[in-house]
Amino acid sequence: TQLLEQSPQFLSIQEGENLTVYCNSSSVFSSLQWYRQEPGEGPVLLVTVVTGGEVKKLKRLTFQFGDARKDSSLHITAAQPGDTGLYLCAGPRHGSSNTGKLIFGQGTTLQVKP
Amino acid sequence: GAVVSQHPSWVICKSGTSVKIECRSLDFQATTMFWYRQFPKQSLMLMATSNEGSKATYEQGVEKDKFLINHASLTLSTLTVTSAHPEDSSFYICSATPWTGDNQPQHFGDGTRLSIL
Protein backbone atom coordinates (compact mmCIF):
# COMPACT_ATOMS: atom_id res chain seq x y z
CA THR A 1 0.00 0.00 0.00
CA GLN A 2 1.32 3.39 -0.98
CA LEU A 3 1.64 5.67 2.03
CA LEU A 4 3.03 9.08 2.83
CA GLU A 5 3.88 9.42 6.50
CA GLN A 6 4.30 12.87 7.94
CA SER A 7 5.97 13.74 11.18
CA PRO A 8 5.41 15.28 13.55
CA GLN A 9 1.62 15.34 13.43
CA PHE A 10 1.37 18.29 15.80
CA LEU A 11 3.86 21.03 16.54
CA SER A 12 3.48 24.03 18.81
CA ILE A 13 6.39 26.47 18.90
CA GLN A 14 7.22 30.05 19.80
CA GLU A 15 7.64 32.77 17.21
CA GLY A 16 11.21 32.91 15.93
CA GLU A 17 11.96 29.21 16.31
CA ASN A 18 12.97 26.93 13.46
CA LEU A 19 11.20 23.69 12.58
CA THR A 20 11.29 20.81 10.14
CA VAL A 21 8.41 18.67 8.91
CA TYR A 22 9.12 15.32 7.31
CA CYS A 23 7.24 13.35 4.66
CA ASN A 24 8.44 9.77 4.20
CA SER A 25 7.48 6.80 2.10
CA SER A 26 8.82 3.39 1.16
CA SER A 27 7.70 4.10 -2.41
CA VAL A 28 9.38 6.20 -5.07
CA PHE A 29 7.45 9.23 -6.28
CA SER A 30 7.91 11.08 -9.55
CA SER A 31 7.18 14.28 -7.63
CA LEU A 32 5.94 15.52 -4.30
CA GLN A 33 3.88 18.58 -3.52
CA TRP A 34 3.50 20.57 -0.32
CA TYR A 35 0.28 22.37 0.55
CA ARG A 36 -0.71 24.63 3.43
CA GLN A 37 -4.28 24.75 4.66
CA GLU A 38 -5.78 27.28 7.04
CA PRO A 39 -8.93 26.50 9.06
CA GLY A 40 -12.11 26.68 6.99
CA GLU A 41 -10.22 26.99 3.70
CA GLY A 42 -8.90 24.70 1.00
CA PRO A 43 -5.24 23.72 0.72
CA VAL A 44 -2.94 26.07 -1.18
CA LEU A 45 0.00 24.72 -3.14
CA LEU A 46 3.38 25.85 -1.81
CA VAL A 47 5.78 23.92 -4.02
CA THR A 48 6.28 20.91 -6.28
CA VAL A 49 9.60 19.05 -6.16
CA VAL A 50 10.45 16.82 -9.09
CA THR A 51 14.16 16.02 -9.16
CA GLY A 52 15.87 13.81 -6.57
CA GLY A 53 18.05 15.96 -4.30
CA GLU A 54 16.25 19.12 -5.36
CA VAL A 55 16.10 22.03 -2.94
CA LYS A 56 13.58 24.84 -3.38
CA LYS A 57 13.25 27.96 -1.29
CA LEU A 58 10.17 30.08 -0.77
CA LYS A 59 11.15 33.00 1.48
CA ARG A 60 11.66 31.39 4.92
CA LEU A 61 10.53 27.96 3.73
CA THR A 62 13.02 25.44 2.34
CA PHE A 63 11.82 22.26 0.65
CA GLN A 64 14.00 19.28 -0.11
CA PHE A 65 13.30 16.15 -2.15
CA GLY A 66 15.31 13.10 -1.14
CA ASP A 67 17.92 11.71 -3.51
CA ALA A 68 15.93 8.49 -3.88
CA ARG A 69 12.65 10.41 -4.30
CA LYS A 70 11.06 8.60 -1.37
CA ASP A 71 11.00 11.47 1.08
CA SER A 72 10.79 15.21 1.41
CA SER A 73 11.20 17.81 4.11
CA LEU A 74 9.94 21.29 4.79
CA HIS A 75 12.07 23.55 6.96
CA ILE A 76 10.78 26.87 8.26
CA THR A 77 13.25 29.42 9.56
CA ALA A 78 12.19 31.95 12.18
CA ALA A 79 8.57 30.86 12.25
CA GLN A 80 5.87 33.52 12.50
CA PRO A 81 2.25 33.29 13.68
CA GLY A 82 1.18 33.61 10.04
CA ASP A 83 2.81 30.24 9.38
CA THR A 84 0.18 28.54 11.55
CA GLY A 85 -1.81 25.96 9.64
CA LEU A 86 -2.03 22.38 8.44
CA TYR A 87 0.85 21.34 6.20
CA LEU A 88 0.21 18.48 3.80
CA CYS A 89 2.55 16.60 1.52
CA ALA A 90 1.07 14.83 -1.49
CA GLY A 91 2.24 12.70 -4.37
CA PRO A 92 0.83 11.05 -7.49
CA ARG A 93 -0.99 7.86 -6.73
CA HIS A 94 0.67 4.81 -8.25
CA GLY A 95 -1.38 2.75 -10.63
CA SER A 96 -3.37 5.75 -11.77
CA SER A 97 -1.01 6.97 -14.43
CA ASN A 98 -1.80 10.39 -15.76
CA THR A 99 -5.12 10.73 -13.92
CA GLY A 100 -3.75 13.35 -11.57
CA LYS A 101 -4.96 11.51 -8.47
CA LEU A 102 -3.00 12.38 -5.36
CA ILE A 103 -2.39 10.65 -2.07
CA PHE A 104 -1.89 12.89 0.93
CA GLY A 105 0.11 12.51 4.09
CA GLN A 106 -1.74 12.72 7.41
CA GLY A 107 -0.77 16.34 7.76
CA THR A 108 1.22 18.34 10.30
CA THR A 109 -0.67 20.88 12.37
CA LEU A 110 1.65 23.78 13.17
CA GLN A 111 0.87 26.40 15.77
CA VAL A 112 3.22 29.35 16.11
CA LYS A 113 2.64 31.36 19.26
CA PRO A 114 3.47 35.07 19.32
CA GLY B 1 -4.89 32.66 -11.76
CA ALA B 2 -6.28 29.14 -11.30
CA VAL B 3 -9.16 30.07 -9.04
CA VAL B 4 -11.66 27.46 -7.92
CA SER B 5 -14.91 28.59 -6.33
CA GLN B 6 -16.97 26.31 -4.11
CA HIS B 7 -20.50 27.06 -3.01
CA PRO B 8 -22.04 27.09 -0.47
CA SER B 9 -19.32 27.49 2.13
CA TRP B 10 -21.56 26.36 5.00
CA VAL B 11 -24.74 24.30 5.11
CA ILE B 12 -26.84 23.31 8.11
CA CYS B 13 -29.87 21.17 7.39
CA LYS B 14 -32.16 18.51 8.80
CA SER B 15 -31.55 14.81 8.49
CA GLY B 16 -33.04 13.39 5.29
CA THR B 17 -32.37 16.50 3.21
CA SER B 18 -30.37 16.34 -0.01
CA VAL B 19 -27.63 18.91 -0.35
CA LYS B 20 -25.93 20.07 -3.55
CA ILE B 21 -22.42 21.53 -3.54
CA GLU B 22 -21.03 23.33 -6.58
CA CYS B 23 -17.42 23.54 -7.67
CA ARG B 24 -16.48 25.99 -10.42
CA SER B 25 -13.18 26.72 -12.09
CA LEU B 26 -13.32 30.47 -12.71
CA ASP B 27 -10.41 31.15 -15.04
CA PHE B 28 -9.57 27.83 -16.63
CA GLN B 29 -11.28 24.80 -18.05
CA ALA B 30 -11.05 21.82 -15.75
CA THR B 31 -10.72 18.50 -17.50
CA THR B 32 -10.78 16.77 -14.15
CA MET B 33 -12.22 17.69 -10.79
CA PHE B 34 -11.77 15.81 -7.55
CA TRP B 35 -14.00 15.63 -4.49
CA TYR B 36 -12.51 15.12 -1.04
CA ARG B 37 -13.82 14.73 2.46
CA GLN B 38 -11.89 15.97 5.47
CA PHE B 39 -12.46 15.40 9.18
CA PRO B 40 -11.17 17.91 11.76
CA LYS B 41 -7.39 18.13 11.90
CA GLN B 42 -7.08 15.21 9.50
CA SER B 43 -5.91 14.86 5.97
CA LEU B 44 -7.94 14.84 2.76
CA MET B 45 -9.65 11.63 1.72
CA LEU B 46 -10.40 11.31 -1.99
CA MET B 47 -14.03 10.40 -2.61
CA ALA B 48 -14.30 10.50 -6.38
CA THR B 49 -12.81 11.77 -9.61
CA SER B 50 -15.06 13.71 -11.93
CA ASN B 51 -14.35 13.98 -15.66
CA GLU B 52 -16.35 16.24 -17.92
CA GLY B 53 -18.87 14.33 -19.98
CA SER B 54 -18.35 10.96 -18.36
CA LYS B 55 -19.34 9.11 -15.21
CA ALA B 56 -17.44 9.84 -12.06
CA THR B 57 -14.99 7.30 -10.67
CA TYR B 58 -15.58 6.56 -7.01
CA GLU B 59 -13.02 5.42 -4.47
CA GLN B 60 -13.48 2.14 -2.67
CA GLY B 61 -16.01 2.43 0.12
CA VAL B 62 -17.71 5.56 -1.22
CA GLU B 63 -21.38 5.00 -2.09
CA LYS B 64 -22.07 6.40 -5.54
CA ASP B 65 -25.83 6.50 -4.92
CA LYS B 66 -25.23 8.49 -1.76
CA PHE B 67 -22.80 10.97 -3.27
CA LEU B 68 -24.00 11.90 -6.74
CA ILE B 69 -21.49 13.69 -8.94
CA ASN B 70 -22.25 15.55 -12.14
CA HIS B 71 -19.62 17.21 -14.33
CA ALA B 72 -21.74 18.74 -17.03
CA SER B 73 -19.26 21.32 -18.29
CA LEU B 74 -15.54 22.05 -18.23
CA THR B 75 -16.04 24.62 -15.49
CA LEU B 76 -18.62 23.04 -13.19
CA SER B 77 -18.90 19.89 -11.14
CA THR B 78 -21.55 19.25 -8.50
CA LEU B 79 -21.68 16.87 -5.55
CA THR B 80 -25.10 16.00 -4.17
CA VAL B 81 -25.28 14.33 -0.78
CA THR B 82 -28.59 12.50 -0.95
CA SER B 83 -30.75 11.94 2.11
CA ALA B 84 -28.02 13.27 4.35
CA HIS B 85 -27.64 11.99 7.90
CA PRO B 86 -25.55 13.24 10.84
CA GLU B 87 -22.70 10.88 9.94
CA ASP B 88 -22.38 12.73 6.62
CA SER B 89 -21.43 15.91 8.48
CA SER B 90 -17.95 16.86 7.34
CA PHE B 91 -15.84 19.33 5.39
CA TYR B 92 -16.11 18.65 1.66
CA ILE B 93 -13.48 20.09 -0.67
CA CYS B 94 -13.21 20.06 -4.44
CA SER B 95 -10.15 20.57 -6.58
CA ALA B 96 -9.59 21.03 -10.27
CA THR B 97 -6.79 20.64 -12.77
CA PRO B 98 -6.65 22.17 -16.23
CA TRP B 99 -5.06 19.04 -17.64
CA THR B 100 -4.26 15.55 -16.41
CA GLY B 101 -0.76 14.54 -15.50
CA ASP B 102 1.01 13.23 -12.45
CA ASN B 103 2.95 16.40 -11.67
CA GLN B 104 0.14 18.87 -12.15
CA PRO B 105 -0.91 20.75 -9.03
CA GLN B 106 -4.51 20.69 -7.96
CA HIS B 107 -6.30 23.95 -7.30
CA PHE B 108 -8.64 23.69 -4.37
CA GLY B 109 -11.89 25.38 -3.50
CA ASP B 110 -12.37 26.77 -0.02
CA GLY B 111 -14.52 23.85 1.04
CA THR B 112 -18.08 23.37 2.24
CA ARG B 113 -18.83 22.73 5.89
CA LEU B 114 -21.85 20.41 6.01
CA SER B 115 -23.68 19.97 9.31
CA ILE B 116 -26.64 17.61 9.44
CA LEU B 117 -28.90 17.94 12.48
Short mmCIF file of N, CA and C in Angstrom, two decimals, chain A:
data_model
loop_
_atom_site.label_atom_id
_atom_site.label_comp_id
_atom_site.label_asym_id
_atom_site.label_seq_id
_atom_site.Cartn_x
_atom_site.Cartn_y
_atom_site.Cartn_z
N THR A 1 0.85 -1.20 0.00
CA THR A 1 0.00 0.00 0.00
C THR A 1 0.88 1.24 0.00
N GLN A 2 0.54 2.16 -0.85
CA GLN A 2 1.32 3.39 -0.98
C GLN A 2 0.93 4.35 0.14
N LEU A 3 1.91 4.78 0.92
CA LEU A 3 1.64 5.67 2.03
C LEU A 3 2.63 6.81 2.07
N LEU A 4 2.16 7.96 2.52
CA LEU A 4 3.03 9.08 2.83
C LEU A 4 2.86 9.36 4.32
N GLU A 5 3.94 9.24 5.06
CA GLU A 5 3.88 9.42 6.50
C GLU A 5 4.54 10.74 6.88
N GLN A 6 3.78 11.58 7.51
CA GLN A 6 4.30 12.87 7.94
C GLN A 6 4.60 12.87 9.41
N SER A 7 5.65 13.57 9.77
CA SER A 7 5.97 13.74 11.18
C SER A 7 6.61 15.11 11.40
N PRO A 8 6.38 15.72 12.55
CA PRO A 8 5.41 15.28 13.55
C PRO A 8 3.98 15.57 13.09
N GLN A 9 3.01 15.06 13.78
CA GLN A 9 1.62 15.34 13.43
C GLN A 9 1.16 16.67 14.01
N PHE A 10 1.73 17.02 15.17
CA PHE A 10 1.37 18.29 15.80
C PHE A 10 2.65 18.96 16.28
N LEU A 11 2.69 20.27 16.14
CA LEU A 11 3.86 21.03 16.54
C LEU A 11 3.42 22.40 17.03
N SER A 12 3.80 22.73 18.26
CA SER A 12 3.48 24.03 18.81
C SER A 12 4.78 24.69 19.24
N ILE A 13 5.11 25.83 18.63
CA ILE A 13 6.39 26.47 18.90
C ILE A 13 6.19 27.97 19.12
N GLN A 14 7.25 28.60 19.61
CA GLN A 14 7.22 30.05 19.80
C GLN A 14 7.70 30.75 18.52
N GLU A 15 7.20 31.94 18.33
CA GLU A 15 7.64 32.77 17.21
C GLU A 15 9.16 32.90 17.22
N GLY A 16 9.76 32.76 16.04
CA GLY A 16 11.21 32.91 15.93
C GLY A 16 11.96 31.58 15.90
N GLU A 17 11.30 30.52 16.32
CA GLU A 17 11.96 29.21 16.31
C GLU A 17 11.99 28.62 14.90
N ASN A 18 12.89 27.66 14.72
CA ASN A 18 12.97 26.93 13.46
C ASN A 18 12.28 25.58 13.62
N LEU A 19 11.84 25.01 12.51
CA LEU A 19 11.20 23.69 12.58
C LEU A 19 11.36 22.97 11.26
N THR A 20 11.25 21.64 11.34
CA THR A 20 11.29 20.81 10.14
C THR A 20 10.15 19.80 10.19
N VAL A 21 9.48 19.66 9.07
CA VAL A 21 8.41 18.67 8.91
C VAL A 21 8.88 17.66 7.88
N TYR A 22 8.64 16.38 8.18
CA TYR A 22 9.12 15.32 7.31
C TYR A 22 7.96 14.59 6.64
N CYS A 23 8.22 14.12 5.43
CA CYS A 23 7.24 13.35 4.66
C CYS A 23 7.99 12.16 4.08
N ASN A 24 7.67 10.96 4.56
CA ASN A 24 8.44 9.77 4.20
C ASN A 24 7.56 8.68 3.60
N SER A 25 8.18 7.92 2.72
CA SER A 25 7.48 6.80 2.10
C SER A 25 8.47 5.70 1.78
N SER A 26 7.98 4.48 1.63
CA SER A 26 8.82 3.39 1.16
C SER A 26 8.75 3.30 -0.36
N SER A 27 7.88 4.11 -0.95
CA SER A 27 7.70 4.10 -2.41
C SER A 27 8.41 5.29 -3.06
N VAL A 28 8.78 5.12 -4.30
CA VAL A 28 9.38 6.20 -5.07
C VAL A 28 8.26 7.02 -5.72
N PHE A 29 8.42 8.33 -5.66
CA PHE A 29 7.45 9.23 -6.28
C PHE A 29 8.11 10.04 -7.38
N SER A 30 7.38 10.26 -8.46
CA SER A 30 7.91 11.08 -9.55
C SER A 30 7.98 12.55 -9.11
N SER A 31 7.17 12.92 -8.16
CA SER A 31 7.18 14.28 -7.63
C SER A 31 6.45 14.29 -6.30
N LEU A 32 6.71 15.31 -5.52
CA LEU A 32 5.94 15.52 -4.30
C LEU A 32 5.53 16.99 -4.23
N GLN A 33 4.38 17.21 -3.67
CA GLN A 33 3.88 18.58 -3.52
C GLN A 33 3.65 18.86 -2.04
N TRP A 34 3.81 20.11 -1.66
CA TRP A 34 3.50 20.57 -0.32
C TRP A 34 2.39 21.61 -0.41
N TYR A 35 1.41 21.44 0.47
CA TYR A 35 0.28 22.37 0.55
C TYR A 35 0.20 22.90 1.98
N ARG A 36 -0.37 24.11 2.11
CA ARG A 36 -0.71 24.63 3.43
C ARG A 36 -2.20 24.93 3.46
N GLN A 37 -2.84 24.53 4.53
CA GLN A 37 -4.28 24.75 4.66
C GLN A 37 -4.57 25.48 5.95
N GLU A 38 -5.34 26.55 5.85
CA GLU A 38 -5.78 27.28 7.04
C GLU A 38 -7.21 26.85 7.37
N PRO A 39 -7.61 26.97 8.64
CA PRO A 39 -8.93 26.50 9.06
C PRO A 39 -10.06 27.08 8.21
N GLY A 40 -10.97 26.22 7.76
CA GLY A 40 -12.11 26.68 6.99
C GLY A 40 -11.80 27.03 5.55
N GLU A 41 -10.60 26.69 5.09
CA GLU A 41 -10.22 26.99 3.70
C GLU A 41 -9.66 25.74 3.04
N GLY A 42 -9.52 25.80 1.71
CA GLY A 42 -8.90 24.70 1.00
C GLY A 42 -7.39 24.80 1.02
N PRO A 43 -6.70 23.70 0.75
CA PRO A 43 -5.24 23.72 0.72
C PRO A 43 -4.73 24.62 -0.42
N VAL A 44 -3.59 25.22 -0.18
CA VAL A 44 -2.94 26.07 -1.18
C VAL A 44 -1.57 25.48 -1.48
N LEU A 45 -1.27 25.30 -2.76
CA LEU A 45 0.00 24.72 -3.14
C LEU A 45 1.16 25.65 -2.78
N LEU A 46 2.18 25.09 -2.13
CA LEU A 46 3.38 25.85 -1.81
C LEU A 46 4.48 25.56 -2.84
N VAL A 47 4.68 24.28 -3.12
CA VAL A 47 5.78 23.92 -4.02
C VAL A 47 5.58 22.52 -4.57
N THR A 48 6.18 22.25 -5.72
CA THR A 48 6.28 20.91 -6.28
C THR A 48 7.77 20.61 -6.47
N VAL A 49 8.22 19.48 -5.94
CA VAL A 49 9.60 19.05 -6.16
C VAL A 49 9.59 17.84 -7.07
N VAL A 50 10.49 17.83 -8.03
CA VAL A 50 10.45 16.82 -9.09
C VAL A 50 11.75 16.02 -9.19
N THR A 51 12.86 16.67 -8.96
CA THR A 51 14.16 16.02 -9.16
C THR A 51 14.73 15.56 -7.82
N GLY A 52 15.24 14.31 -7.79
CA GLY A 52 15.87 13.81 -6.57
C GLY A 52 17.00 14.72 -6.12
N GLY A 53 17.02 15.07 -4.83
CA GLY A 53 18.05 15.96 -4.30
C GLY A 53 17.73 17.43 -4.45
N GLU A 54 16.62 17.72 -5.09
CA GLU A 54 16.25 19.12 -5.36
C GLU A 54 15.97 19.87 -4.07
N VAL A 55 16.40 21.13 -4.05
CA VAL A 55 16.10 22.03 -2.94
C VAL A 55 15.42 23.27 -3.52
N LYS A 56 14.27 23.62 -2.94
CA LYS A 56 13.58 24.84 -3.38
C LYS A 56 13.33 25.72 -2.17
N LYS A 57 13.47 27.02 -2.39
CA LYS A 57 13.25 27.96 -1.29
C LYS A 57 12.11 28.91 -1.65
N LEU A 58 11.30 29.16 -0.64
CA LEU A 58 10.17 30.08 -0.77
C LEU A 58 10.22 30.97 0.47
N LYS A 59 10.93 32.08 0.35
CA LYS A 59 11.15 33.00 1.48
C LYS A 59 11.78 32.23 2.64
N ARG A 60 11.08 32.07 3.75
CA ARG A 60 11.66 31.39 4.92
C ARG A 60 11.43 29.88 4.89
N LEU A 61 10.83 29.38 3.84
CA LEU A 61 10.53 27.96 3.73
C LEU A 61 11.52 27.31 2.76
N THR A 62 12.10 26.19 3.18
CA THR A 62 13.02 25.44 2.34
C THR A 62 12.49 24.02 2.19
N PHE A 63 12.35 23.58 0.96
CA PHE A 63 11.82 22.26 0.65
C PHE A 63 12.93 21.42 0.04
N GLN A 64 12.99 20.17 0.44
CA GLN A 64 14.00 19.28 -0.11
C GLN A 64 13.34 17.97 -0.53
N PHE A 65 13.76 17.45 -1.66
CA PHE A 65 13.30 16.15 -2.15
C PHE A 65 14.47 15.19 -1.99
N GLY A 66 14.24 14.06 -1.38
CA GLY A 66 15.31 13.10 -1.14
C GLY A 66 15.93 12.59 -2.43
N ASP A 67 17.20 12.20 -2.34
CA ASP A 67 17.92 11.71 -3.51
C ASP A 67 17.20 10.54 -4.18
N ALA A 68 16.61 9.68 -3.37
CA ALA A 68 15.93 8.49 -3.88
C ALA A 68 14.46 8.77 -4.21
N ARG A 69 14.03 9.99 -4.02
CA ARG A 69 12.65 10.41 -4.30
C ARG A 69 11.62 9.61 -3.51
N LYS A 70 12.00 9.30 -2.26
CA LYS A 70 11.06 8.60 -1.37
C LYS A 70 10.66 9.49 -0.20
N ASP A 71 11.29 10.64 -0.08
CA ASP A 71 11.00 11.47 1.08
C ASP A 71 11.22 12.94 0.75
N SER A 72 10.64 13.77 1.59
CA SER A 72 10.79 15.21 1.41
C SER A 72 10.73 15.87 2.78
N SER A 73 11.27 17.07 2.86
CA SER A 73 11.20 17.81 4.11
C SER A 73 10.88 19.26 3.83
N LEU A 74 10.26 19.87 4.83
CA LEU A 74 9.94 21.29 4.79
C LEU A 74 10.55 21.92 6.04
N HIS A 75 11.42 22.87 5.84
CA HIS A 75 12.07 23.55 6.96
C HIS A 75 11.62 25.00 6.96
N ILE A 76 11.18 25.47 8.11
CA ILE A 76 10.78 26.87 8.26
C ILE A 76 11.75 27.55 9.21
N THR A 77 12.31 28.63 8.76
CA THR A 77 13.25 29.42 9.56
C THR A 77 12.52 30.60 10.20
N ALA A 78 12.79 30.81 11.47
CA ALA A 78 12.19 31.95 12.18
C ALA A 78 10.68 32.01 11.98
N ALA A 79 10.02 30.98 12.46
CA ALA A 79 8.57 30.86 12.25
C ALA A 79 7.81 32.07 12.79
N GLN A 80 6.73 32.40 12.10
CA GLN A 80 5.87 33.52 12.50
C GLN A 80 4.45 33.01 12.70
N PRO A 81 3.64 33.74 13.47
CA PRO A 81 2.25 33.29 13.68
C PRO A 81 1.49 33.06 12.38
N GLY A 82 1.83 33.79 11.34
CA GLY A 82 1.18 33.61 10.04
C GLY A 82 1.50 32.29 9.39
N ASP A 83 2.48 31.56 9.91
CA ASP A 83 2.81 30.24 9.38
C ASP A 83 1.90 29.16 9.95
N THR A 84 1.10 29.50 10.93
CA THR A 84 0.18 28.54 11.55
C THR A 84 -0.75 27.94 10.52
N GLY A 85 -0.92 26.62 10.58
CA GLY A 85 -1.81 25.96 9.64
C GLY A 85 -1.52 24.48 9.57
N LEU A 86 -2.23 23.81 8.68
CA LEU A 86 -2.03 22.38 8.44
C LEU A 86 -1.17 22.22 7.19
N TYR A 87 -0.05 21.56 7.32
CA TYR A 87 0.85 21.34 6.20
C TYR A 87 0.69 19.91 5.70
N LEU A 88 0.47 19.78 4.41
CA LEU A 88 0.21 18.48 3.80
C LEU A 88 1.21 18.21 2.69
N CYS A 89 1.78 17.01 2.69
CA CYS A 89 2.55 16.60 1.52
C CYS A 89 1.65 15.67 0.70
N ALA A 90 1.90 15.64 -0.59
CA ALA A 90 1.07 14.83 -1.49
C ALA A 90 1.90 14.38 -2.67
N GLY A 91 1.54 13.22 -3.21
CA GLY A 91 2.24 12.70 -4.37
C GLY A 91 1.30 11.96 -5.28
N PRO A 92 1.69 11.77 -6.54
CA PRO A 92 0.83 11.05 -7.49
C PRO A 92 0.58 9.63 -7.04
N ARG A 93 -0.66 9.21 -7.17
CA ARG A 93 -0.99 7.86 -6.73
C ARG A 93 -0.53 6.85 -7.77
N HIS A 94 0.18 5.84 -7.34
CA HIS A 94 0.67 4.81 -8.25
C HIS A 94 -0.48 4.02 -8.81
N GLY A 95 -0.33 3.56 -10.02
CA GLY A 95 -1.38 2.75 -10.63
C GLY A 95 -2.50 3.58 -11.20
N SER A 96 -2.34 4.88 -11.19
CA SER A 96 -3.37 5.75 -11.77
C SER A 96 -2.67 6.73 -12.69
N SER A 97 -1.88 6.16 -13.59
CA SER A 97 -1.01 6.97 -14.43
C SER A 97 -1.77 8.05 -15.17
N ASN A 98 -1.28 9.27 -15.01
CA ASN A 98 -1.80 10.39 -15.76
C ASN A 98 -3.21 10.82 -15.39
N THR A 99 -3.78 10.29 -14.30
CA THR A 99 -5.12 10.73 -13.92
C THR A 99 -5.06 11.95 -13.01
N GLY A 100 -3.89 12.22 -12.48
CA GLY A 100 -3.75 13.35 -11.57
C GLY A 100 -4.15 13.06 -10.15
N LYS A 101 -4.54 11.81 -9.84
CA LYS A 101 -4.96 11.51 -8.47
C LYS A 101 -3.76 11.63 -7.54
N LEU A 102 -4.04 12.19 -6.37
CA LEU A 102 -3.00 12.38 -5.36
C LEU A 102 -3.29 11.55 -4.12
N ILE A 103 -2.22 11.13 -3.44
CA ILE A 103 -2.39 10.65 -2.07
C ILE A 103 -1.75 11.69 -1.17
N PHE A 104 -2.35 11.86 -0.01
CA PHE A 104 -1.89 12.89 0.93
C PHE A 104 -1.32 12.22 2.18
N GLY A 105 -0.33 12.90 2.76
CA GLY A 105 0.11 12.51 4.09
C GLY A 105 -0.95 12.89 5.11
N GLN A 106 -0.73 12.46 6.36
CA GLN A 106 -1.74 12.72 7.41
C GLN A 106 -1.80 14.18 7.80
N GLY A 107 -0.77 14.93 7.42
CA GLY A 107 -0.77 16.34 7.76
C GLY A 107 0.00 16.65 9.04
N THR A 108 0.55 17.83 9.10
CA THR A 108 1.22 18.34 10.30
C THR A 108 0.54 19.65 10.69
N THR A 109 -0.04 19.66 11.87
CA THR A 109 -0.67 20.88 12.37
C THR A 109 0.37 21.70 13.10
N LEU A 110 0.64 22.89 12.58
CA LEU A 110 1.65 23.78 13.17
C LEU A 110 0.96 24.97 13.83
N GLN A 111 1.34 25.21 15.07
CA GLN A 111 0.87 26.40 15.77
C GLN A 111 2.07 27.22 16.18
N VAL A 112 2.12 28.46 15.73
CA VAL A 112 3.22 29.35 16.11
C VAL A 112 2.66 30.43 17.03
N LYS A 113 3.15 30.42 18.26
CA LYS A 113 2.64 31.36 19.26
C LYS A 113 3.44 32.65 19.24
N PRO A 114 2.75 33.79 19.34
CA PRO A 114 3.47 35.07 19.32
C PRO A 114 4.25 35.30 20.61
#
